[in-house]
mmCIF file of C-alpha atoms in Angstrom:
data_model
loop_
_atom_site.group_PDB
_atom_site.id
_atom_site.type_symbol
_atom_site.label_atom_id
_atom_site.label_comp_id
_atom_site.label_asym_id
_atom_site.label_seq_id
_atom_site.Cartn_x
_atom_site.Cartn_y
_atom_site.Cartn_z
ATOM 1 C CA UNK D 1 -50.337 96.712 -22.000
ATOM 2 C CA UNK D 2 -49.830 100.277 -23.156
ATOM 3 C CA UNK D 3 -49.625 100.673 -26.883
ATOM 4 C CA UNK D 4 -45.917 101.080 -27.539
ATOM 5 C CA UNK D 5 -46.367 99.138 -30.795
ATOM 6 C CA UNK D 6 -47.708 102.268 -32.458
ATOM 7 C CA UNK D 7 -44.277 103.926 -32.178
ATOM 8 C CA UNK D 8 -41.393 103.132 -34.482
ATOM 9 C CA UNK D 9 -39.038 102.728 -31.545
ATOM 10 C CA UNK D 10 -39.423 101.909 -27.895
ATOM 11 C CA UNK D 11 -39.446 104.959 -25.655
ATOM 12 C CA UNK D 12 -39.347 105.333 -21.912
ATOM 13 C CA UNK D 13 -42.855 105.800 -20.508
ATOM 14 C CA UNK D 14 -42.159 105.735 -16.757
ATOM 15 C CA UNK D 15 -39.365 106.855 -14.487
ATOM 16 C CA UNK D 16 -38.633 106.226 -10.806
ATOM 17 C CA UNK D 17 -36.406 108.713 -8.994
ATOM 18 C CA UNK D 18 -35.276 109.260 -5.401
ATOM 19 C CA UNK D 19 -33.926 112.292 -3.627
ATOM 20 C CA UNK D 20 -30.197 112.379 -2.937
ATOM 21 C CA UNK D 21 -28.436 113.462 0.248
ATOM 22 C CA UNK D 22 -27.903 116.861 -1.355
ATOM 23 C CA UNK D 23 -31.233 118.715 -0.927
ATOM 24 C CA UNK D 24 -30.281 121.124 -3.715
ATOM 25 C CA UNK D 25 -28.967 118.435 -6.055
ATOM 26 C CA UNK D 26 -30.811 116.547 -8.797
ATOM 27 C CA UNK D 27 -32.882 113.478 -8.073
ATOM 28 C CA UNK D 28 -31.312 110.068 -8.694
ATOM 29 C CA UNK D 29 -32.984 107.938 -11.353
ATOM 30 C CA UNK D 30 -33.335 104.312 -10.212
ATOM 31 C CA UNK D 31 -35.514 102.922 -13.033
ATOM 32 C CA UNK D 32 -36.499 103.780 -16.591
ATOM 33 C CA UNK D 33 -39.389 101.626 -17.876
ATOM 34 C CA UNK D 34 -40.776 101.252 -21.386
ATOM 35 C CA UNK D 35 -44.270 99.953 -20.693
ATOM 36 C CA UNK D 36 -46.752 98.870 -18.043
ATOM 37 C CA UNK D 37 -49.743 96.647 -17.489
ATOM 38 C CA UNK D 38 -52.577 96.812 -14.928
ATOM 39 C CA UNK D 39 -51.328 100.336 -14.295
ATOM 40 C CA UNK D 40 -54.019 102.702 -15.577
ATOM 41 C CA UNK D 41 -56.959 100.995 -13.884
ATOM 42 C CA UNK D 42 -59.799 102.234 -11.715
ATOM 43 C CA UNK D 43 -60.084 101.066 -8.153
ATOM 44 C CA UNK D 44 -63.080 98.703 -7.901
ATOM 45 C CA UNK D 45 -65.835 99.620 -5.515
ATOM 46 C CA UNK D 46 -65.028 98.409 -2.005
ATOM 47 C CA UNK D 47 -66.933 95.486 -0.548
ATOM 48 C CA UNK D 48 -70.163 96.286 1.252
ATOM 49 C CA UNK D 49 -70.920 94.303 4.400
ATOM 50 C CA UNK D 50 -74.137 93.918 6.353
ATOM 51 C CA UNK D 51 -74.169 94.692 10.070
ATOM 52 C CA UNK D 52 -76.681 94.722 12.882
ATOM 53 C CA UNK D 53 -76.584 97.337 15.630
ATOM 54 C CA UNK D 54 -78.329 95.682 18.552
ATOM 55 C CA UNK D 55 -80.023 97.327 21.468
ATOM 56 C CA UNK D 56 -80.187 100.791 19.939
ATOM 57 C CA UNK D 57 -81.673 104.063 21.106
ATOM 58 C CA UNK D 58 -81.365 106.013 17.846
ATOM 59 C CA UNK D 59 -81.408 109.803 17.663
ATOM 60 C CA UNK D 60 -81.266 112.522 15.022
ATOM 61 C CA UNK D 61 -80.396 111.460 11.501
ATOM 62 C CA UNK D 62 -80.147 107.790 12.468
ATOM 63 C CA UNK D 63 -83.676 107.787 13.882
ATOM 64 C CA UNK D 64 -84.936 109.551 10.755
ATOM 65 C CA UNK D 65 -83.189 107.043 8.476
ATOM 66 C CA UNK D 66 -84.650 104.085 10.393
ATOM 67 C CA UNK D 67 -88.132 105.590 10.025
ATOM 68 C CA UNK D 68 -87.579 106.166 6.304
ATOM 69 C CA UNK D 69 -86.284 102.605 5.810
ATOM 70 C CA UNK D 70 -89.428 101.201 7.416
ATOM 71 C CA UNK D 71 -91.474 102.990 4.751
ATOM 72 C CA UNK D 72 -89.244 102.725 1.685
ATOM 73 C CA UNK D 73 -87.212 99.583 2.374
ATOM 74 C CA UNK D 74 -83.892 101.394 2.814
ATOM 75 C CA UNK D 75 -82.518 104.863 3.441
ATOM 76 C CA UNK D 76 -79.061 106.506 3.098
ATOM 77 C CA UNK D 77 -77.262 107.653 6.228
ATOM 78 C CA UNK D 78 -73.692 108.553 5.220
ATOM 79 C CA UNK D 79 -70.887 108.029 7.732
ATOM 80 C CA UNK D 80 -71.311 106.294 11.089
ATOM 81 C CA UNK D 81 -68.730 106.213 13.890
ATOM 82 C CA UNK D 82 -68.899 104.074 17.044
ATOM 83 C CA UNK D 83 -67.138 105.125 20.268
ATOM 84 C CA UNK D 84 -66.700 102.564 23.050
ATOM 85 C CA UNK D 85 -68.351 103.484 26.367
ATOM 86 C CA UNK D 86 -67.180 102.479 29.842
ATOM 87 C CA UNK D 87 -69.482 101.041 32.538
ATOM 88 C CA UNK D 88 -70.695 104.557 33.372
ATOM 89 C CA UNK D 89 -71.640 105.309 29.766
ATOM 90 C CA UNK D 90 -68.673 107.669 29.233
ATOM 91 C CA UNK D 91 -66.520 107.424 26.059
ATOM 92 C CA UNK D 92 -63.348 105.511 26.850
ATOM 93 C CA UNK D 93 -60.209 107.622 27.194
ATOM 94 C CA UNK D 94 -57.744 107.290 25.697
ATOM 95 C CA UNK D 95 -59.810 106.331 22.671
ATOM 96 C CA UNK D 96 -59.717 102.646 21.722
ATOM 97 C CA UNK D 97 -59.516 103.528 18.017
ATOM 98 C CA UNK D 98 -63.050 104.519 17.114
ATOM 99 C CA UNK D 99 -64.690 102.188 14.623
ATOM 100 C CA UNK D 100 -65.971 103.689 11.385
ATOM 101 C CA UNK D 101 -68.374 102.807 8.593
ATOM 102 C CA UNK D 102 -68.745 104.721 5.327
ATOM 103 C CA UNK D 103 -71.547 105.042 2.768
ATOM 104 C CA UNK D 104 -74.049 103.578 5.229
ATOM 105 C CA UNK D 105 -77.518 102.574 4.073
ATOM 106 C CA UNK D 106 -80.132 101.644 6.676
ATOM 107 C CA UNK D 107 -82.071 98.523 5.668
ATOM 108 C CA UNK D 108 -84.507 98.400 8.576
ATOM 109 C CA UNK D 109 -85.057 98.521 12.303
ATOM 110 C CA UNK D 110 -87.091 96.036 14.289
ATOM 111 C CA UNK D 111 -87.840 95.066 17.886
ATOM 112 C CA UNK D 112 -84.773 94.700 20.069
ATOM 113 C CA UNK D 113 -85.654 91.230 21.297
ATOM 114 C CA UNK D 114 -83.624 90.298 24.374
ATOM 115 C CA UNK D 115 -81.944 93.671 24.615
ATOM 116 C CA UNK D 116 -83.343 96.379 26.879
ATOM 117 C CA UNK D 117 -83.706 98.922 24.057
ATOM 118 C CA UNK D 118 -86.360 99.661 21.458
ATOM 119 C CA UNK D 119 -84.714 98.616 18.158
ATOM 120 C CA UNK D 120 -82.135 96.489 16.418
ATOM 121 C CA UNK D 121 -80.922 98.234 13.254
ATOM 122 C CA UNK D 122 -79.759 96.432 10.106
ATOM 123 C CA UNK D 123 -77.481 98.342 7.755
ATOM 124 C CA UNK D 124 -75.150 97.910 4.811
ATOM 125 C CA UNK D 125 -71.858 99.818 4.630
ATOM 126 C CA UNK D 126 -68.216 99.975 3.595
ATOM 127 C CA UNK D 127 -65.837 99.181 6.429
ATOM 128 C CA UNK D 128 -63.328 101.882 7.249
ATOM 129 C CA UNK D 129 -62.963 105.550 6.454
ATOM 130 C CA UNK D 130 -63.945 107.397 3.299
ATOM 131 C CA UNK D 131 -64.612 104.846 0.534
ATOM 132 C CA UNK D 132 -62.856 102.137 2.505
ATOM 133 C CA UNK D 133 -59.819 104.178 3.560
ATOM 134 C CA UNK D 134 -58.016 102.586 6.495
ATOM 135 C CA UNK D 135 -60.265 99.526 6.299
ATOM 136 C CA UNK D 136 -57.264 97.245 6.680
ATOM 137 C CA UNK D 137 -56.370 98.887 9.973
ATOM 138 C CA UNK D 138 -59.690 98.307 11.735
ATOM 139 C CA UNK D 139 -61.214 94.961 12.809
ATOM 140 C CA UNK D 140 -64.341 93.510 11.228
ATOM 141 C CA UNK D 141 -66.359 94.444 14.312
ATOM 142 C CA UNK D 142 -65.277 96.937 16.971
ATOM 143 C CA UNK D 143 -62.954 95.780 19.716
ATOM 144 C CA UNK D 144 -64.122 96.655 23.217
ATOM 145 C CA UNK D 145 -62.213 97.484 26.415
ATOM 146 C CA UNK D 146 -62.796 95.907 29.852
ATOM 147 C CA UNK D 147 -65.984 96.974 31.689
ATOM 148 C CA UNK D 148 -67.503 97.998 28.385
ATOM 149 C CA UNK D 149 -71.192 99.032 28.319
ATOM 150 C CA UNK D 150 -71.907 99.857 24.663
ATOM 151 C CA UNK D 151 -71.214 102.400 21.945
ATOM 152 C CA UNK D 152 -72.006 106.052 21.386
ATOM 153 C CA UNK D 153 -73.050 106.585 17.754
ATOM 154 C CA UNK D 154 -72.157 109.726 15.801
ATOM 155 C CA UNK D 155 -72.472 110.898 12.234
ATOM 156 C CA UNK D 156 -70.811 113.511 10.069
ATOM 157 C CA UNK D 157 -69.873 116.553 12.112
ATOM 158 C CA UNK D 158 -70.206 114.491 15.323
ATOM 159 C CA UNK D 159 -74.006 114.547 15.083
ATOM 160 C CA UNK D 160 -75.463 112.550 17.982
ATOM 161 C CA UNK D 161 -77.032 109.355 16.622
ATOM 162 C CA UNK D 162 -77.730 107.798 20.024
ATOM 163 C CA UNK D 163 -76.287 104.581 21.482
ATOM 164 C CA UNK D 164 -76.258 100.829 20.928
ATOM 165 C CA UNK D 165 -75.217 97.808 22.997
ATOM 166 C CA UNK D 166 -73.583 95.496 20.445
ATOM 167 C CA UNK D 167 -72.479 95.251 16.797
ATOM 168 C CA UNK D 168 -72.635 92.049 14.730
ATOM 169 C CA UNK D 169 -71.332 91.310 11.222
ATOM 170 C CA UNK D 170 -74.120 89.285 9.625
ATOM 171 C CA UNK D 171 -73.056 89.117 5.955
ATOM 172 C CA UNK D 172 -69.559 89.683 4.600
ATOM 173 C CA UNK D 173 -68.953 90.432 0.936
ATOM 174 C CA UNK D 174 -65.521 89.401 -0.404
ATOM 175 C CA UNK D 175 -63.141 92.241 -1.100
ATOM 176 C CA UNK D 176 -62.595 92.796 -4.838
ATOM 177 C CA UNK D 177 -59.373 91.509 -6.351
ATOM 178 C CA UNK D 178 -57.090 94.101 -7.921
ATOM 179 C CA UNK D 179 -54.357 92.969 -10.291
ATOM 180 C CA UNK D 180 -51.002 94.352 -9.143
ATOM 181 C CA UNK D 181 -49.472 96.970 -11.442
ATOM 182 C CA UNK D 182 -46.353 96.001 -13.376
ATOM 183 C CA UNK D 183 -43.670 98.215 -14.864
ATOM 184 C CA UNK D 184 -42.093 96.465 -17.838
ATOM 185 C CA UNK D 185 -38.782 96.612 -19.625
ATOM 186 C CA UNK D 186 -37.087 98.525 -16.820
ATOM 187 C CA UNK D 187 -33.469 99.596 -16.850
ATOM 188 C CA UNK D 188 -32.481 99.517 -13.181
ATOM 189 C CA UNK D 189 -29.937 101.775 -11.542
ATOM 190 C CA UNK D 190 -28.590 102.522 -8.090
ATOM 191 C CA UNK D 191 -30.276 100.732 -5.157
ATOM 192 C CA UNK D 192 -32.805 98.961 -7.390
ATOM 193 C CA UNK D 193 -30.039 97.538 -9.549
ATOM 194 C CA UNK D 194 -28.070 96.455 -6.472
ATOM 195 C CA UNK D 195 -31.109 94.722 -4.949
ATOM 196 C CA UNK D 196 -31.841 92.912 -8.222
ATOM 197 C CA UNK D 197 -28.224 91.833 -8.538
ATOM 198 C CA UNK D 198 -28.149 90.490 -4.957
ATOM 199 C CA UNK D 199 -31.078 88.181 -5.677
ATOM 200 C CA UNK D 200 -33.542 89.715 -3.221
ATOM 201 C CA UNK D 201 -37.097 88.400 -3.664
ATOM 202 C CA UNK D 202 -38.711 91.685 -2.662
ATOM 203 C CA UNK D 203 -37.518 95.222 -2.174
ATOM 204 C CA UNK D 204 -38.887 98.375 -0.526
ATOM 205 C CA UNK D 205 -37.594 101.844 -1.245
ATOM 206 C CA UNK D 206 -39.053 104.499 1.077
ATOM 207 C CA UNK D 207 -40.485 107.435 -0.815
ATOM 208 C CA UNK D 208 -39.909 107.780 -4.553
ATOM 209 C CA UNK D 209 -41.122 109.972 -7.376
ATOM 210 C CA UNK D 210 -43.065 107.889 -9.891
ATOM 211 C CA UNK D 211 -43.379 109.807 -13.152
ATOM 212 C CA UNK D 212 -45.206 109.335 -16.436
ATOM 213 C CA UNK D 213 -43.184 110.741 -19.344
ATOM 214 C CA UNK D 214 -43.907 111.902 -22.862
ATOM 215 C CA UNK D 215 -41.929 110.654 -25.856
ATOM 216 C CA UNK D 216 -39.277 113.353 -25.270
ATOM 217 C CA UNK D 217 -38.763 112.328 -21.639
ATOM 218 C CA UNK D 218 -40.631 115.329 -20.220
ATOM 219 C CA UNK D 219 -42.701 114.657 -17.101
ATOM 220 C CA UNK D 220 -46.456 114.590 -17.717
ATOM 221 C CA UNK D 221 -47.421 113.605 -14.182
ATOM 222 C CA UNK D 222 -45.267 113.011 -11.103
ATOM 223 C CA UNK D 223 -46.248 111.681 -7.683
ATOM 224 C CA UNK D 224 -44.534 110.937 -4.408
ATOM 225 C CA UNK D 225 -45.297 107.396 -3.287
ATOM 226 C CA UNK D 226 -43.818 104.410 -1.498
ATOM 227 C CA UNK D 227 -42.273 101.768 -3.739
ATOM 228 C CA UNK D 228 -42.543 98.105 -2.795
ATOM 229 C CA UNK D 229 -41.357 95.634 -5.402
ATOM 230 C CA UNK D 230 -43.372 92.471 -4.698
ATOM 231 C CA UNK D 231 -41.504 90.478 -7.344
ATOM 232 C CA UNK D 232 -39.314 90.938 -10.393
ATOM 233 C CA UNK D 233 -38.171 88.909 -13.350
ATOM 234 C CA UNK D 234 -36.019 89.252 -16.458
ATOM 235 C CA UNK D 235 -37.929 91.141 -19.131
ATOM 236 C CA UNK D 236 -38.562 89.930 -22.695
ATOM 237 C CA UNK D 237 -37.914 93.565 -23.685
ATOM 238 C CA UNK D 238 -34.176 92.964 -23.780
ATOM 239 C CA UNK D 239 -31.045 91.776 -22.042
ATOM 240 C CA UNK D 240 -30.501 93.408 -18.689
ATOM 241 C CA UNK D 241 -34.044 94.742 -18.465
ATOM 242 C CA UNK D 242 -36.390 93.749 -15.645
ATOM 243 C CA UNK D 243 -40.174 93.597 -15.153
ATOM 244 C CA UNK D 244 -41.285 94.902 -11.745
ATOM 245 C CA UNK D 245 -44.494 93.789 -10.024
ATOM 246 C CA UNK D 246 -45.453 96.465 -7.523
ATOM 247 C CA UNK D 247 -47.396 96.251 -4.288
ATOM 248 C CA UNK D 248 -49.236 99.553 -4.176
ATOM 249 C CA UNK D 249 -52.807 100.770 -4.028
ATOM 250 C CA UNK D 250 -54.583 102.142 -7.074
ATOM 251 C CA UNK D 251 -54.259 105.901 -6.896
ATOM 252 C CA UNK D 252 -55.912 108.651 -8.897
ATOM 253 C CA UNK D 253 -52.711 109.228 -10.897
ATOM 254 C CA UNK D 254 -53.007 105.622 -12.159
ATOM 255 C CA UNK D 255 -56.709 105.749 -13.069
ATOM 256 C CA UNK D 256 -58.111 105.090 -16.533
ATOM 257 C CA UNK D 257 -58.776 108.835 -16.742
ATOM 258 C CA UNK D 258 -55.077 109.523 -16.177
ATOM 259 C CA UNK D 259 -54.188 106.940 -18.829
ATOM 260 C CA UNK D 260 -56.405 108.687 -21.366
ATOM 261 C CA UNK D 261 -54.772 112.042 -20.687
ATOM 262 C CA UNK D 262 -51.224 110.707 -20.615
ATOM 263 C CA UNK D 263 -51.768 109.136 -24.034
ATOM 264 C CA UNK D 264 -53.064 112.493 -25.304
ATOM 265 C CA UNK D 265 -49.895 114.177 -23.994
ATOM 266 C CA UNK D 266 -47.518 111.483 -25.309
ATOM 267 C CA UNK D 267 -46.366 113.688 -28.201
ATOM 268 C CA UNK D 268 -45.870 116.632 -25.874
ATOM 269 C CA UNK D 269 -48.059 119.445 -24.524
ATOM 270 C CA UNK D 270 -51.063 120.283 -26.702
ATOM 271 C CA UNK D 271 -50.573 122.724 -29.543
ATOM 272 C CA UNK D 272 -54.277 123.505 -29.939
ATOM 273 C CA UNK D 273 -56.734 124.857 -27.350
ATOM 274 C CA UNK D 274 -59.735 122.973 -25.991
ATOM 275 C CA UNK D 275 -58.453 119.447 -26.640
ATOM 276 C CA UNK D 276 -59.696 118.723 -23.107
ATOM 277 C CA UNK D 277 -63.257 119.784 -23.965
ATOM 278 C CA UNK D 278 -64.678 116.275 -24.757
ATOM 279 C CA UNK D 279 -63.218 114.787 -21.571
ATOM 280 C CA UNK D 280 -65.209 113.650 -18.531
ATOM 281 C CA UNK D 281 -64.883 115.327 -15.160
ATOM 282 C CA UNK D 282 -62.286 112.830 -13.895
ATOM 283 C CA UNK D 283 -60.329 113.133 -17.148
ATOM 284 C CA UNK D 284 -60.409 116.910 -16.884
ATOM 285 C CA UNK D 285 -58.979 116.558 -13.396
ATOM 286 C CA UNK D 286 -56.137 114.443 -14.813
ATOM 287 C CA UNK D 287 -55.570 117.022 -17.559
ATOM 288 C CA UNK D 288 -55.321 119.718 -14.885
ATOM 289 C CA UNK D 289 -52.632 117.702 -13.063
ATOM 290 C CA UNK D 290 -50.747 117.345 -16.355
ATOM 291 C CA UNK D 291 -50.764 121.116 -16.864
ATOM 292 C CA UNK D 292 -49.350 121.535 -13.358
ATOM 293 C CA UNK D 293 -46.725 118.805 -13.551
ATOM 294 C CA UNK D 294 -45.482 118.963 -17.118
ATOM 295 C CA UNK D 295 -42.509 121.289 -17.035
ATOM 296 C CA UNK D 296 -42.942 122.178 -20.687
ATOM 297 C CA UNK D 297 -46.476 123.418 -19.943
ATOM 298 C CA UNK D 298 -45.528 125.728 -17.087
ATOM 299 C CA UNK D 299 -45.373 129.435 -17.923
ATOM 300 C CA UNK D 300 -41.970 131.023 -18.108
ATOM 301 C CA UNK D 301 -41.199 133.627 -15.430
ATOM 302 C CA UNK D 302 -42.690 137.019 -16.161
ATOM 303 C CA UNK D 303 -46.034 138.043 -17.605
ATOM 304 C CA UNK D 304 -47.212 138.403 -21.155
ATOM 305 C CA UNK D 305 -47.701 142.084 -22.024
ATOM 306 C CA UNK D 306 -51.209 141.854 -23.448
ATOM 307 C CA UNK D 307 -53.626 143.840 -21.234
ATOM 308 C CA UNK D 308 -56.615 141.781 -22.459
ATOM 309 C CA UNK D 309 -57.059 138.000 -22.294
ATOM 310 C CA UNK D 310 -59.902 136.087 -23.970
ATOM 311 C CA UNK D 311 -61.597 133.238 -22.091
ATOM 312 C CA UNK D 312 -63.326 130.671 -24.323
ATOM 313 C CA UNK D 313 -66.411 129.771 -22.292
ATOM 314 C CA UNK D 314 -67.994 127.237 -24.646
ATOM 315 C CA UNK D 315 -66.867 124.222 -22.586
ATOM 316 C CA UNK D 316 -66.916 125.603 -19.032
ATOM 317 C CA UNK D 317 -69.482 123.155 -17.689
ATOM 318 C CA UNK D 318 -67.681 122.394 -14.430
ATOM 319 C CA UNK D 319 -64.981 123.862 -12.199
ATOM 320 C CA UNK D 320 -62.251 121.852 -13.928
ATOM 321 C CA UNK D 321 -63.337 123.243 -17.284
ATOM 322 C CA UNK D 322 -63.185 126.780 -15.896
ATOM 323 C CA UNK D 323 -59.628 126.262 -14.619
ATOM 324 C CA UNK D 324 -58.461 124.647 -17.874
ATOM 325 C CA UNK D 325 -60.008 127.360 -20.037
ATOM 326 C CA UNK D 326 -58.501 130.064 -17.819
ATOM 327 C CA UNK D 327 -55.066 128.429 -18.024
ATOM 328 C CA UNK D 328 -55.247 128.449 -21.815
ATOM 329 C CA UNK D 329 -56.566 132.027 -21.909
ATOM 330 C CA UNK D 330 -53.504 133.196 -19.980
ATOM 331 C CA UNK D 331 -50.746 130.792 -21.056
ATOM 332 C CA UNK D 332 -51.909 129.161 -24.280
ATOM 333 C CA UNK D 333 -52.782 125.509 -25.063
ATOM 334 C CA UNK D 334 -52.008 123.234 -22.122
ATOM 335 C CA UNK D 335 -51.318 126.265 -19.951
ATOM 336 C CA UNK D 336 -51.866 126.419 -16.211
ATOM 337 C CA UNK D 337 -53.137 129.347 -14.166
ATOM 338 C CA UNK D 338 -54.422 127.612 -11.042
ATOM 339 C CA UNK D 339 -57.104 125.036 -10.357
ATOM 340 C CA UNK D 340 -59.072 126.718 -7.543
ATOM 341 C CA UNK D 341 -59.414 130.167 -5.988
ATOM 342 C CA UNK D 342 -56.332 129.639 -3.813
ATOM 343 C CA UNK D 343 -53.990 128.612 -6.637
ATOM 344 C CA UNK D 344 -55.424 131.199 -9.047
ATOM 345 C CA UNK D 345 -54.791 133.876 -6.420
ATOM 346 C CA UNK D 346 -51.206 132.626 -6.108
ATOM 347 C CA UNK D 347 -50.737 132.740 -9.903
ATOM 348 C CA UNK D 348 -52.091 136.301 -10.014
ATOM 349 C CA UNK D 349 -49.538 137.428 -7.467
ATOM 350 C CA UNK D 350 -46.497 135.394 -8.536
ATOM 351 C CA UNK D 351 -45.983 135.900 -12.267
ATOM 352 C CA UNK D 352 -48.125 132.932 -13.245
ATOM 353 C CA UNK D 353 -48.571 134.484 -16.688
ATOM 354 C CA UNK D 354 -50.689 137.564 -15.967
ATOM 355 C CA UNK D 355 -50.591 140.169 -13.227
ATOM 356 C CA UNK D 356 -53.575 142.365 -12.402
ATOM 357 C CA UNK D 357 -54.942 144.721 -13.360
ATOM 358 C CA UNK D 358 -55.953 143.289 -16.725
ATOM 359 C CA UNK D 359 -59.141 142.624 -18.676
ATOM 360 C CA UNK D 360 -60.625 139.159 -19.144
ATOM 361 C CA UNK D 361 -63.185 138.913 -21.942
ATOM 362 C CA UNK D 362 -65.406 135.930 -21.124
ATOM 363 C CA UNK D 363 -66.937 134.626 -24.337
ATOM 364 C CA UNK D 364 -70.056 132.408 -24.230
ATOM 365 C CA UNK D 365 -70.362 133.091 -20.509
ATOM 366 C CA UNK D 366 -73.950 131.797 -20.505
ATOM 367 C CA UNK D 367 -72.622 128.208 -20.381
ATOM 368 C CA UNK D 368 -70.843 128.759 -17.071
ATOM 369 C CA UNK D 369 -73.713 130.824 -15.683
ATOM 370 C CA UNK D 370 -76.053 127.866 -16.257
ATOM 371 C CA UNK D 371 -73.699 125.105 -15.060
ATOM 372 C CA UNK D 372 -71.268 126.222 -12.390
ATOM 373 C CA UNK D 373 -72.288 125.582 -8.816
ATOM 374 C CA UNK D 374 -75.146 123.324 -9.900
ATOM 375 C CA UNK D 375 -73.773 120.200 -11.593
ATOM 376 C CA UNK D 376 -72.183 117.348 -9.571
ATOM 377 C CA UNK D 377 -68.430 117.840 -9.400
ATOM 378 C CA UNK D 378 -65.409 115.762 -8.398
ATOM 379 C CA UNK D 379 -64.072 118.265 -5.905
ATOM 380 C CA UNK D 380 -65.796 119.817 -2.894
ATOM 381 C CA UNK D 381 -65.092 123.343 -4.124
ATOM 382 C CA UNK D 382 -67.725 124.209 -6.750
ATOM 383 C CA UNK D 383 -67.986 127.997 -7.005
ATOM 384 C CA UNK D 384 -70.933 129.567 -8.747
ATOM 385 C CA UNK D 385 -70.639 131.940 -11.686
ATOM 386 C CA UNK D 386 -71.386 134.887 -9.407
ATOM 387 C CA UNK D 387 -68.678 133.812 -6.942
ATOM 388 C CA UNK D 388 -66.097 133.674 -9.747
ATOM 389 C CA UNK D 389 -67.019 137.193 -10.895
ATOM 390 C CA UNK D 390 -66.734 138.453 -7.319
ATOM 391 C CA UNK D 391 -63.334 136.793 -6.958
ATOM 392 C CA UNK D 392 -61.985 138.453 -10.099
ATOM 393 C CA UNK D 393 -63.370 141.838 -9.057
ATOM 394 C CA UNK D 394 -61.661 141.537 -5.665
ATOM 395 C CA UNK D 395 -58.346 140.805 -7.435
ATOM 396 C CA UNK D 396 -58.535 143.689 -9.948
ATOM 397 C CA UNK D 397 -59.368 141.579 -12.960
ATOM 398 C CA UNK D 398 -61.986 143.367 -15.082
ATOM 399 C CA UNK D 399 -64.321 140.727 -16.537
ATOM 400 C CA UNK D 400 -66.193 141.661 -19.710
ATOM 401 C CA UNK D 401 -69.078 139.269 -20.480
ATOM 402 C CA UNK D 402 -69.327 138.587 -24.181
#
């Protein structure tokens, strides 16, 4: 449970709102909740299953991985997609829902036995798309159409991995259990209140905004999601209040990293710079979302008049750190000035707090020069120090290295 006991009075921590029929009107609040459990949790690693691709003629990266596995015992491959082939060896059209594996590791390749092909390949992988995405929508082994002759194998970027005749699931790991999140001590309104009053066992409510609030009721983080109440019960928090058990996947806005940041923002936006500095990469990402979502942290329209801004570079060890330090250089503690080149460019041109031309004095720039573009990052975009300087130059921001 979240630590409401440390406050002298119970405050609302979460809010659920829906859009009204009036597109220009305010959102309708349907629940105000004081606490939660199993909410700020990290999604467990998806189950890894063992498969055998039988009767294979491997090519490209698959052939190389099989060769490496024979020497080292196993070898990484990445993504693997199987496309059903008709009796002429042509991919079936329309597609019979291609079958995908993620995070594939080749465990070995041996003689094909009864199949008229050189190797049978054993591998371990996560079923479905990226990190198990869409795994529930695909069967355990690929379904095949009539007059089927095998599968075409492809990798990332449609790299040709060859063909195989058959796929077998030879060892299935159980999927990890995830405790359902619960919102506690909820005051229900509107359709949620009506559904509770009618005695419905479960309730679904299209798309809603699920928000984490600070002690003043200001939004720290807000996300559009689908709400499915799996069960509900009277809450010990007080008469008329309800505990909601939700049926929803664990998303990044509910991670332990988000919980850390939301607790740090509970008393409102930060009043000191660099409070994000000790945070991990995932926590810095959650801090960045808080700067974007928290209305109190957004810059007021118009630009500050100072022609020179000072960028504290001591903690710019990754791209999130660069964005957070830049936001504070322009708009003060907890400030936001973009999180990537695209959003920074938008802020430069739309009164995000500073309009070019202006001077940016980058203190302790050696940290970013040594780290950016080299260390593993959460996001795909990881610009180098030189690329950031070129970006600022192209947008009439004069960077002075100090």
